[in-house]
Short mmCIF file of C-alpha atoms and ligand atoms in Angstrom, two decimals:
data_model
loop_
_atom_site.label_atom_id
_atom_site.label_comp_id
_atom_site.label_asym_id
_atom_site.label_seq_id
_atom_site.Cartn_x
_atom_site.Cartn_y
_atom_site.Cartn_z
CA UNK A 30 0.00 0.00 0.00
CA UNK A 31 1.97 3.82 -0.65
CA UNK A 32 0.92 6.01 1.93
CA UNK A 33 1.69 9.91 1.49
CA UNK A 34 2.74 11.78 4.07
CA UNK A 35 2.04 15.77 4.79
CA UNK A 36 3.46 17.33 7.56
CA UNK A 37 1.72 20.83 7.82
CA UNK A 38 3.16 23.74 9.73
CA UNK A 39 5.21 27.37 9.03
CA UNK A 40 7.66 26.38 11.82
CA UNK A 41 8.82 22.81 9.55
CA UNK A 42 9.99 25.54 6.77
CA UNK A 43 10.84 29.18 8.05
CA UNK A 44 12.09 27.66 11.61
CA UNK A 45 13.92 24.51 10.44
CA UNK A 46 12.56 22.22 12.80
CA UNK A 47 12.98 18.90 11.73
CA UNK A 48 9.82 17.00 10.59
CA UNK A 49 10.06 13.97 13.22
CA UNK A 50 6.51 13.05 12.89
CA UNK A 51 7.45 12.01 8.96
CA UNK A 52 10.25 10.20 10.15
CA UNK A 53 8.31 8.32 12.95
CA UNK A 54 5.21 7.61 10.70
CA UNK A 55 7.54 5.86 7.88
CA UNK A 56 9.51 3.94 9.96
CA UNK A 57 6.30 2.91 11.68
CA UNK A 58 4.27 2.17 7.77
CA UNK A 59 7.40 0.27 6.74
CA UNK A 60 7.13 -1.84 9.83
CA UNK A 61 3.16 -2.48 8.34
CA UNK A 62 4.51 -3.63 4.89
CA UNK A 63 3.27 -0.29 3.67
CA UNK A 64 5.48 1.46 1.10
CA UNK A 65 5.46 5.77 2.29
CA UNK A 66 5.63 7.00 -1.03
CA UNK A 67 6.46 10.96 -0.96
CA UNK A 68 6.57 13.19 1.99
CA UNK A 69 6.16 16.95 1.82
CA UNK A 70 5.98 19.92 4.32
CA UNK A 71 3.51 22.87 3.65
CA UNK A 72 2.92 26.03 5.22
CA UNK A 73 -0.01 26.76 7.31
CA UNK A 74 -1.50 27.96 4.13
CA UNK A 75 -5.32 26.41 3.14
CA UNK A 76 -4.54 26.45 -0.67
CA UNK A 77 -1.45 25.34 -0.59
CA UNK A 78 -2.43 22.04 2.42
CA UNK A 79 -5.14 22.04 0.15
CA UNK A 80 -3.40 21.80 -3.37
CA UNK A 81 -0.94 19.01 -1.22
CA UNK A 82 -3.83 16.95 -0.55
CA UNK A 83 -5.24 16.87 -3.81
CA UNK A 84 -1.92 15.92 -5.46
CA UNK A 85 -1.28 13.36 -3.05
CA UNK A 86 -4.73 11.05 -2.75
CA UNK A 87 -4.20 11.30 -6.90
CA UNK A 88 -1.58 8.79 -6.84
CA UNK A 89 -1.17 7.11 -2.98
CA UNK A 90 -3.68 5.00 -1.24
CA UNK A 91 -3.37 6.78 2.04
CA UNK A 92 -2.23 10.04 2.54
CA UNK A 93 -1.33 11.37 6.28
CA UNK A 94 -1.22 15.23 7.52
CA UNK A 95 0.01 15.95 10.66
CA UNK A 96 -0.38 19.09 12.31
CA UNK A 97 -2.33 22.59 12.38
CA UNK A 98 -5.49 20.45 13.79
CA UNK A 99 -5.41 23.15 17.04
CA UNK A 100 -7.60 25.82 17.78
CA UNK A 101 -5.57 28.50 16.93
CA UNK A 102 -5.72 30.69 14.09
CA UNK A 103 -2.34 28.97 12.45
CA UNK A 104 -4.18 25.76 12.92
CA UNK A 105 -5.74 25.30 9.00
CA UNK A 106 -5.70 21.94 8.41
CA UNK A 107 -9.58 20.83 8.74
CA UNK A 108 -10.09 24.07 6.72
CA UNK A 109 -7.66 22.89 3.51
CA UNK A 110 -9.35 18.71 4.02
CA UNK A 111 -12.85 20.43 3.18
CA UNK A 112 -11.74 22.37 0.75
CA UNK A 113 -9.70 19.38 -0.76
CA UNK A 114 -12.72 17.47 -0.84
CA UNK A 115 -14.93 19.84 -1.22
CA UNK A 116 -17.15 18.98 1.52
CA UNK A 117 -18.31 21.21 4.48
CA UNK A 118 -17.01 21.38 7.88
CA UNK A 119 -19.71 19.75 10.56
CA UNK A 120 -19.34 20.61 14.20
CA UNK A 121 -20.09 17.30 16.29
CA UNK A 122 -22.14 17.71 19.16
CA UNK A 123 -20.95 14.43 20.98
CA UNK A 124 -17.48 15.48 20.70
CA UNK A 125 -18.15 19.24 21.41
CA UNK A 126 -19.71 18.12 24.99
CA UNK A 127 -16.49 16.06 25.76
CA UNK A 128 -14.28 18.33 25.10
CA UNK A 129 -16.00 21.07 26.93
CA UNK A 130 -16.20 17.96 29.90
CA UNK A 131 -12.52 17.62 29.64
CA UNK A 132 -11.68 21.45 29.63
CA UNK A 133 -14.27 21.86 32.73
CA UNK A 134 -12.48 18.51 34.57
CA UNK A 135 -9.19 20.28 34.02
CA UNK A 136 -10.55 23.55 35.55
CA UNK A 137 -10.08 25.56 32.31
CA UNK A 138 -12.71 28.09 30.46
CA UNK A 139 -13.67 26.47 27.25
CA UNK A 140 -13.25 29.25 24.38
CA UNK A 141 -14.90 29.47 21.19
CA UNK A 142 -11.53 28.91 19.93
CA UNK A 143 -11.69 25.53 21.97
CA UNK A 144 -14.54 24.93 19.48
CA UNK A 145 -13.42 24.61 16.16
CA UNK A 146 -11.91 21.25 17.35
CA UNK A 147 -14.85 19.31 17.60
CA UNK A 148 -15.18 20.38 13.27
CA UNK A 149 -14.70 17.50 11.23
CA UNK A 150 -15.25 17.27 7.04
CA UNK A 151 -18.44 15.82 6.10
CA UNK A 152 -18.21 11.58 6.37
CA UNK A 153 -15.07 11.72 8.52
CA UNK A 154 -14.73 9.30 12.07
CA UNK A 155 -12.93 10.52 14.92
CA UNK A 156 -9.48 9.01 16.41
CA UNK A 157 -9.32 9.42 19.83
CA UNK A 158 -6.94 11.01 21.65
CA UNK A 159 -6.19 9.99 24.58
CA UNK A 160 -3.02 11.96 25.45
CA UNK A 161 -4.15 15.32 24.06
CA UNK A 162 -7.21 17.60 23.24
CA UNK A 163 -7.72 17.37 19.46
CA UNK A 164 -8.72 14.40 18.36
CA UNK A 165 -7.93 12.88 14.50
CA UNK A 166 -9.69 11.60 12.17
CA UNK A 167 -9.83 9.76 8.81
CA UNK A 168 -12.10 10.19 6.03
CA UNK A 169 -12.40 8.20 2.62
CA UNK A 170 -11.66 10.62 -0.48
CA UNK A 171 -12.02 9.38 -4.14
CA UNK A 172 -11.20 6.33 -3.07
CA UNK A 173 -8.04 6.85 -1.33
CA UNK A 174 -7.94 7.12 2.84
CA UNK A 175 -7.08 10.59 4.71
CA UNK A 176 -6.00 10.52 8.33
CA UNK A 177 -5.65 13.86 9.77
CA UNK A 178 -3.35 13.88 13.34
CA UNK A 179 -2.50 16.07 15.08
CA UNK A 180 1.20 17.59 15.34
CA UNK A 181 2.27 17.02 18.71
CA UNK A 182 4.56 14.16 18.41
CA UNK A 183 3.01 12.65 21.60
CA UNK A 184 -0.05 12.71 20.51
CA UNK A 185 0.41 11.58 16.79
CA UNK A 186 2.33 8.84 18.09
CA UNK A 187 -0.01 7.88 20.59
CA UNK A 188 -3.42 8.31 18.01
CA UNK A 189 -1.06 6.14 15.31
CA UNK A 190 -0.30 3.18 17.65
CA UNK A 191 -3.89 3.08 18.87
CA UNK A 192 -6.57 3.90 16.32
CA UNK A 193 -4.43 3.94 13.14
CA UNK A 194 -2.51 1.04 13.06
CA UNK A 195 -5.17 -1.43 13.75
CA UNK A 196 -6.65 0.25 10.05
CA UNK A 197 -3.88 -0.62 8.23
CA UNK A 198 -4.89 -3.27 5.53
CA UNK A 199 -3.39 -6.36 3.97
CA UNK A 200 -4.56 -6.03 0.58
CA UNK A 201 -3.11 -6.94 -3.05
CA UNK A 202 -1.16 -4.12 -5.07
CA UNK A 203 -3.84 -1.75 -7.01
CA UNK A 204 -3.36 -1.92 -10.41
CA UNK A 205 -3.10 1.19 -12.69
CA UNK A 206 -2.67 2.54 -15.57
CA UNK A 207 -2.62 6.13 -17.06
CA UNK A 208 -3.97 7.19 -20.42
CA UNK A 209 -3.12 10.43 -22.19
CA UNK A 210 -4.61 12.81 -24.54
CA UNK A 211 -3.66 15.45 -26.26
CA UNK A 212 -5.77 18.64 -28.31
CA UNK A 213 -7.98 18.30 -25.91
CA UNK A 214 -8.91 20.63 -22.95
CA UNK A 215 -9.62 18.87 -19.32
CA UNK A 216 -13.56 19.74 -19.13
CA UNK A 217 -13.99 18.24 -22.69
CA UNK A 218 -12.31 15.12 -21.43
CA UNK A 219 -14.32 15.53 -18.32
CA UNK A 220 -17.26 15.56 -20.29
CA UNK A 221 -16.61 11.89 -22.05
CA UNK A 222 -15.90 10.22 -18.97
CA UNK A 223 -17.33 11.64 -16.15
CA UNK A 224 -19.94 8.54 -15.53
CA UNK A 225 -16.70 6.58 -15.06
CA UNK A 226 -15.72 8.36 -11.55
CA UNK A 227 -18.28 6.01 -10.06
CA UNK A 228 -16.88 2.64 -10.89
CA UNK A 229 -17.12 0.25 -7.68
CA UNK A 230 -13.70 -0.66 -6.91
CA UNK A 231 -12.12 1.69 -8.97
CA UNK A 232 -10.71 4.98 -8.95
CA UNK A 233 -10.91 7.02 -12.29
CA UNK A 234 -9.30 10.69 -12.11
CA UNK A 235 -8.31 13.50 -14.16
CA UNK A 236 -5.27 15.75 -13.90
CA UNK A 237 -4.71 18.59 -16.71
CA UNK A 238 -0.39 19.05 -17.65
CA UNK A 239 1.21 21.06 -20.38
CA UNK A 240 1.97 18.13 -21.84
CA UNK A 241 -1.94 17.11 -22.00
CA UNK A 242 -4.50 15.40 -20.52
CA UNK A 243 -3.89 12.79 -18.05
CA UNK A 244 -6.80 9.87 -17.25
CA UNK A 245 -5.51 7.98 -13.99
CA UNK A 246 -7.00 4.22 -13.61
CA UNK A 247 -6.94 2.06 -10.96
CA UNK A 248 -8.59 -0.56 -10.03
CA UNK A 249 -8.44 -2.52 -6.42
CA UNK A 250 -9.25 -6.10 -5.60
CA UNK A 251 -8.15 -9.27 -3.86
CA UNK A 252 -6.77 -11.13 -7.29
CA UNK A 253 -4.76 -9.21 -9.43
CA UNK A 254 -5.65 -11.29 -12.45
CA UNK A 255 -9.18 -10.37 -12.08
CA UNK A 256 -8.30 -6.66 -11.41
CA UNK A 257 -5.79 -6.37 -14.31
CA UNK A 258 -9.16 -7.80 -16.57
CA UNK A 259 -11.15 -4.97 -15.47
CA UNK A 260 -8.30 -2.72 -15.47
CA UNK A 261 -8.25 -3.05 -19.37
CA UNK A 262 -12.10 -2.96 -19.85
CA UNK A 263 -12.47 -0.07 -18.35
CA UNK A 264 -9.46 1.16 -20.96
CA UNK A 265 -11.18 -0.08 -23.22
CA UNK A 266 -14.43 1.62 -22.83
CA UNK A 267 -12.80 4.99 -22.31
CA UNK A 268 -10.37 4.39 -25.45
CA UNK A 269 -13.47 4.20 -27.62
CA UNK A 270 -14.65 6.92 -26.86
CA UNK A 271 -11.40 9.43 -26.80
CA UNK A 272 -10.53 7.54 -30.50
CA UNK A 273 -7.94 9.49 -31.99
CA UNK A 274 -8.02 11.95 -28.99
CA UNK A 275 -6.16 9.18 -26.72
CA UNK A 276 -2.42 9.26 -28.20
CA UNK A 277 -1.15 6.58 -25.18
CA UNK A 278 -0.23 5.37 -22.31
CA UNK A 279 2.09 5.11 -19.06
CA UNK A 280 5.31 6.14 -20.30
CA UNK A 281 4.13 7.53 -23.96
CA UNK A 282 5.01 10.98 -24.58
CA UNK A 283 3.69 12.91 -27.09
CA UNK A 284 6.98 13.67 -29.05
CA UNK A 285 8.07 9.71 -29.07
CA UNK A 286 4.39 8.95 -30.74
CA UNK A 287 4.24 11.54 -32.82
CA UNK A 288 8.02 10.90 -33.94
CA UNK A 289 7.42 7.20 -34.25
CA UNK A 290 4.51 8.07 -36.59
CA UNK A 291 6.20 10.39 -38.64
CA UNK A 292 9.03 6.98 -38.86
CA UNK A 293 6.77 4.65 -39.84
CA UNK A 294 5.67 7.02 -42.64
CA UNK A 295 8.58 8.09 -43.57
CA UNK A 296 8.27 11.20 -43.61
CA UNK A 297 10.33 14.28 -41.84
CA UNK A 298 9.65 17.40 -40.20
CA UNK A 299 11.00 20.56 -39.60
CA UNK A 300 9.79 23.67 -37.31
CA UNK A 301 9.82 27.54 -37.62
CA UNK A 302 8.83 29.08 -34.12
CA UNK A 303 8.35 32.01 -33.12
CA UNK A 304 6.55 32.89 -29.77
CA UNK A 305 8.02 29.19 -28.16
CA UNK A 306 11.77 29.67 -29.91
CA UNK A 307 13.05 26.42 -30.26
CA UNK A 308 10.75 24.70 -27.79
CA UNK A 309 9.43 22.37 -29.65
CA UNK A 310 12.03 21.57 -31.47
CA UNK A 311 14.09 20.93 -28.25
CA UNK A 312 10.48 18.71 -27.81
CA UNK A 313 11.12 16.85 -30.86
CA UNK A 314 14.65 16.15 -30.20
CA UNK A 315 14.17 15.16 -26.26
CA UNK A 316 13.47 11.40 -28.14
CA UNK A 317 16.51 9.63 -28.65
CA UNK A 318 16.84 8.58 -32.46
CA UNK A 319 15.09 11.71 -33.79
CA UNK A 320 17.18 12.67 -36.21
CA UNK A 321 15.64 10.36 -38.34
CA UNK A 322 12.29 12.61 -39.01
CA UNK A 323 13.61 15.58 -37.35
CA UNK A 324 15.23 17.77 -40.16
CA UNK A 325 15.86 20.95 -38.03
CA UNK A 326 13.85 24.42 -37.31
CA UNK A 327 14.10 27.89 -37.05
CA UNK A 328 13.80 30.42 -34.66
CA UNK A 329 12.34 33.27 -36.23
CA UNK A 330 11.51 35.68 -33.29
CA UNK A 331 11.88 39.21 -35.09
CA UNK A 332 9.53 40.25 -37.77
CA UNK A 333 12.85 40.91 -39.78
CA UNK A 334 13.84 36.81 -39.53
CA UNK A 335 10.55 35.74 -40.06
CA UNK A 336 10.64 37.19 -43.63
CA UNK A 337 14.84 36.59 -43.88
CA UNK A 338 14.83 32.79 -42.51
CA UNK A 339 11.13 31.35 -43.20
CA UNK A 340 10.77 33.76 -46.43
CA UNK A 341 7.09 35.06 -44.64
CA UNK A 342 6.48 37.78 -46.89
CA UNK A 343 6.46 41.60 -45.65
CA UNK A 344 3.37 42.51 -47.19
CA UNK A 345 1.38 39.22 -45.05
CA UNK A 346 3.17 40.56 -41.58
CA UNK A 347 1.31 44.13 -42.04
CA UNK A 348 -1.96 42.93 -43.26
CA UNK A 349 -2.55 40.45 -40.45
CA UNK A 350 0.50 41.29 -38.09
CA UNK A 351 2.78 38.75 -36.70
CA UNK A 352 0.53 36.95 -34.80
CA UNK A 353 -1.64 35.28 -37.23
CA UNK A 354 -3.12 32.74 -38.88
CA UNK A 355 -1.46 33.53 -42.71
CA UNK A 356 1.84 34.26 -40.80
CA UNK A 357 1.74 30.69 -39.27
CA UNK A 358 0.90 28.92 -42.55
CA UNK A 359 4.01 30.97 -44.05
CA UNK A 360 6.20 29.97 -41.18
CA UNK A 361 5.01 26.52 -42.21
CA UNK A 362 5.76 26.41 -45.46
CA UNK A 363 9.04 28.61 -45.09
CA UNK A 364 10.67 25.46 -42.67
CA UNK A 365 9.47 22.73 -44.82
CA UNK A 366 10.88 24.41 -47.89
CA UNK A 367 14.13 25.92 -46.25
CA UNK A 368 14.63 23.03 -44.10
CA UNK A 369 14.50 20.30 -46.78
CA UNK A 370 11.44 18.56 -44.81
CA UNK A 371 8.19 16.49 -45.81
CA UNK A 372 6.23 18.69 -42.80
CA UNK A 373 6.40 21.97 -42.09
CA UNK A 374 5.19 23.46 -38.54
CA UNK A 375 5.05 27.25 -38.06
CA UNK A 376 4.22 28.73 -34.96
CA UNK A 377 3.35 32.35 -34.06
CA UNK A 378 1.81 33.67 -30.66
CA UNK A 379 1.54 36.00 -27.62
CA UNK A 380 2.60 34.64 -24.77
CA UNK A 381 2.56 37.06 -22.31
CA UNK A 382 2.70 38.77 -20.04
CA UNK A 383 2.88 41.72 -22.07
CA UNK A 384 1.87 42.51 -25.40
CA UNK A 385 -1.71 41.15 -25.58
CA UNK A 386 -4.49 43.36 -27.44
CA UNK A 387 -8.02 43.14 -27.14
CA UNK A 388 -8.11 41.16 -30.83
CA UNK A 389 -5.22 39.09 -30.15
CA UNK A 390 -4.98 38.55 -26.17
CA UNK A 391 -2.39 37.03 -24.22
CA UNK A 392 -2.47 33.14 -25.00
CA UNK A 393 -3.72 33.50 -28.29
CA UNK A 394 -1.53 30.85 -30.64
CA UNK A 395 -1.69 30.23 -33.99
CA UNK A 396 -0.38 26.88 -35.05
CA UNK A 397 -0.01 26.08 -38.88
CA UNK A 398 1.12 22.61 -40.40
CA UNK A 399 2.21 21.89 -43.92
CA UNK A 400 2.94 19.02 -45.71
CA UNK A 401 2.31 16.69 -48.83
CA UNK A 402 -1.72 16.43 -48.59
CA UNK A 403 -1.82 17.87 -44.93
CA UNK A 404 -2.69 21.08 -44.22
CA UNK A 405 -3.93 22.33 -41.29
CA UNK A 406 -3.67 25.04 -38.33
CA UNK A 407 -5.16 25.42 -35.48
CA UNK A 408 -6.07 29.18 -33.71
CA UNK A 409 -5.48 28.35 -29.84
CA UNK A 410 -6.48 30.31 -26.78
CA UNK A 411 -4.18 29.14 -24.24
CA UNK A 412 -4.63 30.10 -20.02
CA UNK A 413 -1.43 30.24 -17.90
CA UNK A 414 1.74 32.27 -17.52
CA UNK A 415 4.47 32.69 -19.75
CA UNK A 416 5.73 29.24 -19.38
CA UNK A 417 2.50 27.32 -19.72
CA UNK A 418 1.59 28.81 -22.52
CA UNK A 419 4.65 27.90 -24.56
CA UNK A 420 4.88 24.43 -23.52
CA UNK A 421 0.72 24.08 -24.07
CA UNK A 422 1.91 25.57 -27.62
CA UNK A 423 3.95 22.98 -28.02
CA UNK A 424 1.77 20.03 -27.04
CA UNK A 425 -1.20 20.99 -29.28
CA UNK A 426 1.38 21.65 -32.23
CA UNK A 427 2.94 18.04 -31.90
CA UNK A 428 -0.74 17.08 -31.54
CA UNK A 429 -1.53 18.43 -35.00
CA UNK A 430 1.16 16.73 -36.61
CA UNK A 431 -0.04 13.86 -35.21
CA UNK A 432 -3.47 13.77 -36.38
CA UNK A 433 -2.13 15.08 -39.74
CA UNK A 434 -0.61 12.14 -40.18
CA UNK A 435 -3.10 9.94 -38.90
CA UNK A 436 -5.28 11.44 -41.69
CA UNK A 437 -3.32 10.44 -43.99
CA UNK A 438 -2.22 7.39 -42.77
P1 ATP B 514 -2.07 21.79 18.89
O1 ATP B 514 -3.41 21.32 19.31
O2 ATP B 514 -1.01 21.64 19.91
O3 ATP B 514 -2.08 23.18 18.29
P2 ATP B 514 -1.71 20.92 16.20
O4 ATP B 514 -2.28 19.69 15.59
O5 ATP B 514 -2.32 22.18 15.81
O6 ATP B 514 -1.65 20.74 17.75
P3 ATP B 514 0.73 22.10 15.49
O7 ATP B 514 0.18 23.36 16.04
O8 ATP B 514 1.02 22.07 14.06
O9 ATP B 514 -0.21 20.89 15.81
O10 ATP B 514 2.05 21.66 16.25
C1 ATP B 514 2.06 21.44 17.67
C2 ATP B 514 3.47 21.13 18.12
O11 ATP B 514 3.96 19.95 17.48
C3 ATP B 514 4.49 22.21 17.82
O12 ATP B 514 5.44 22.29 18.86
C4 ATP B 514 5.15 21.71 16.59
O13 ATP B 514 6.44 22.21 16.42
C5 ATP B 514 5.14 20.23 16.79
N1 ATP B 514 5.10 19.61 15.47
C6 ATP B 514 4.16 19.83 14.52
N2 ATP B 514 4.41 19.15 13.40
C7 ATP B 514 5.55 18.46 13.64
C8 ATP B 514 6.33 17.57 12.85
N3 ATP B 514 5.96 17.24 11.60
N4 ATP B 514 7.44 17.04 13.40
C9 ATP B 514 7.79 17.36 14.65
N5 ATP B 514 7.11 18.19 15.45
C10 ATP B 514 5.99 18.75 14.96
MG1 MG B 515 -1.45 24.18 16.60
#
């Protein structure tokens, strides 16, 4: 089983106090037979616990987060869970009165402060502590398990060895598998497989990169034969509908497949960028063996190169300006003539964060590809910074030489 861990608290990071409860928590999992997986400290900081959390039941089966589970205003944890989840925070009665019981046994005035502690996220149970004031919990979350203790060591320790432990399974390996897709955006991915989320036994999820689209599968059970058979139906059912969408999976990346594509036809390609500068040629080239469709590319960044190295003609850059649809299909055409290639790619954009106008806004991209029987371009609105923009660029422009090709194929 991989267990994350999450060790939450300003002090782990500004102060440089060690993160024992991390270190006592693997040691402890290992000792289970489970396998910790990643461990991270965060800042008291909801979006940023929250953003942890979200990351982290993606890919492990349990994730633990220790600390900021006190009442005071650093405390965020229970905060970032619901808001990870998205599920609201439910004061418990039962557990408000013993608290208040305990505070009153130990002589002390219960606060509203004192409150907050009997919160919990909607479905969660309670772990008792019996050392401390706040108690845990755990609470199941897209099919993963999140156990929330608290940060004094004493208490974690105490809550782990007593409630947690005995919740530790002995179960067979999940299988999994991820899918990816690319020229697609995550909501119209979302859209195609969103009955899937609720597969029994399974846990389907969706996670947007620059590189594309990913589609996380896995699928739990006591025989792994029988789980690795409805591993691949359930591949199956989504592959059908993604078709041409769904470029591969695991280890694929888009460059190898569209590279091996561009082998198997024979064919080679060649680049003129301008608003991602070499990027996807660097893309291209990341695959070993390359050079056999790869012919080269230019970096035409001034209007001045565009027209000296890809031949885009002066009067085309001040009718439509240099970000545009004609300049692309000139870029295009100017690195599959100059270049010597089968395929030409030209890319022109604005990627920010100055320079955007109201017609052609930051993020707007136009892709172009040219070959023998394949044209085709592609006008892009891309969200992100600087950086995400270029390297979206470059996935949806490997993407269109891709399904070029498969149209010819
Ligand atoms: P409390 O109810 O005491 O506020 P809490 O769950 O809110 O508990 P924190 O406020 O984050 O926990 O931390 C309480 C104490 O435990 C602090 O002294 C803190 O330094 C220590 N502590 C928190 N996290 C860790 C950690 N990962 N490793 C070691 N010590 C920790
Ligand atoms: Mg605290």
């Amino acid at each position: 089983m991989d267990v994350e861990l999450i060790a939450v608290g300003t002090e782990l990071l500004d102060l440089g106090r060690p993160d024992t409860n991390s270190e006592w928590l693997t040691e402890r999992l290992q000792r289970a037979g489970a396998r910790v997986t990643a461990r991270t400290a965060v800042g008291d900081d909801v979006p940023r616990i929250a953003g942890q959390l979200r990351c982290a039941l993606t890919s492990a089966e349990w994730v633990i987060v220790s600390g900021g589970l006190g009442p005071t205003e650093d405390d965020r944890t229970r905060e970032a869970i619901a808001a990870a989840l998205d599920v609201p925070l439910e004061r418990d009665p039962a557990m408000l009165t013993a608290l208040e019981s305990r505070f009153r046994g130990h002589g002390r005035p219960f606060s509203d402060a004192q409150r907050v502690q009997a919160d919990r996220p909607r479905g969660a149970r309670w772990l008792a502590n019996a050392v401390g004031i706040a108690p845990g919990f755990v609470v199941e979350a897209r099919g993963a398990m999140l156990l929330a203790l608290p940060g004094v060591p004493a208490e974690l320790r105490a809550i782990f060895d007593q409630e947690v432990a005995p919740l530790l399974p002995r179960r067979a390996p999940r299988q999994r598998r991820i899918l990816k897709i690319a020229g697609r955006t995550e909501s119209w991915v979302d859209e195609r497989i969103r009955d899937l989320y609720a597969t029994p036994d399974a846990v389907v999820t969706i996670l947007a990169r620059p590189e594309g689209i990913e589609i996380a599968l896995q699928v739990q059970g006591a025989d792994p034969e029988e789980s690795r058979t409805r591993l691949d139906e359930l591949d199956d059912r989504i592959a059908r509908r993604l078709g041409r969408d769904l470029y591969g999976r695991d280890e694929a990346t888009l460059a190898a497949v569209t590279g091996e594509a561009l082998r198997r036809a024979g064919l080679t390609l060649a680049t003129a960028e301008s608003c991602t500068a070499g990027l996807m040629a660097g893309a291209v080239t990341d695959v070993p063996g390359s050079s056999a469709w790869f012919r080269g590319g230019l970096v035409a960044y001034s209007d001045d190169l565009k027209v000296a190295l890809a031949g885009v003609a002066r009067a085309t850059l001040a009718e439509h300006g240099a970000v545009s649809a004609a300049v692309a299909r000139e870029l295009a055409r100017g690195a599959r003539e100059r270049c010597g290639a089968d395929i030409g790619v030209g890319i022109t954009g604005v990627a920010g964060p100055a320079g955007g106008t109201p017609m052609k806004p930051v993020g707007r991209v136009y892709v172009a590809v040219e070959g023998e029987g394949a044209r085709t371009e592609r006008e892009l609105s891309l969200g992100g910074d600087r950086d995400l923009i270029r390297r979206r660029t470059v996935t949806y422009a490997l993407d269109l030489v891709r399904r070029a090709l498969l149209e010819t194929a």
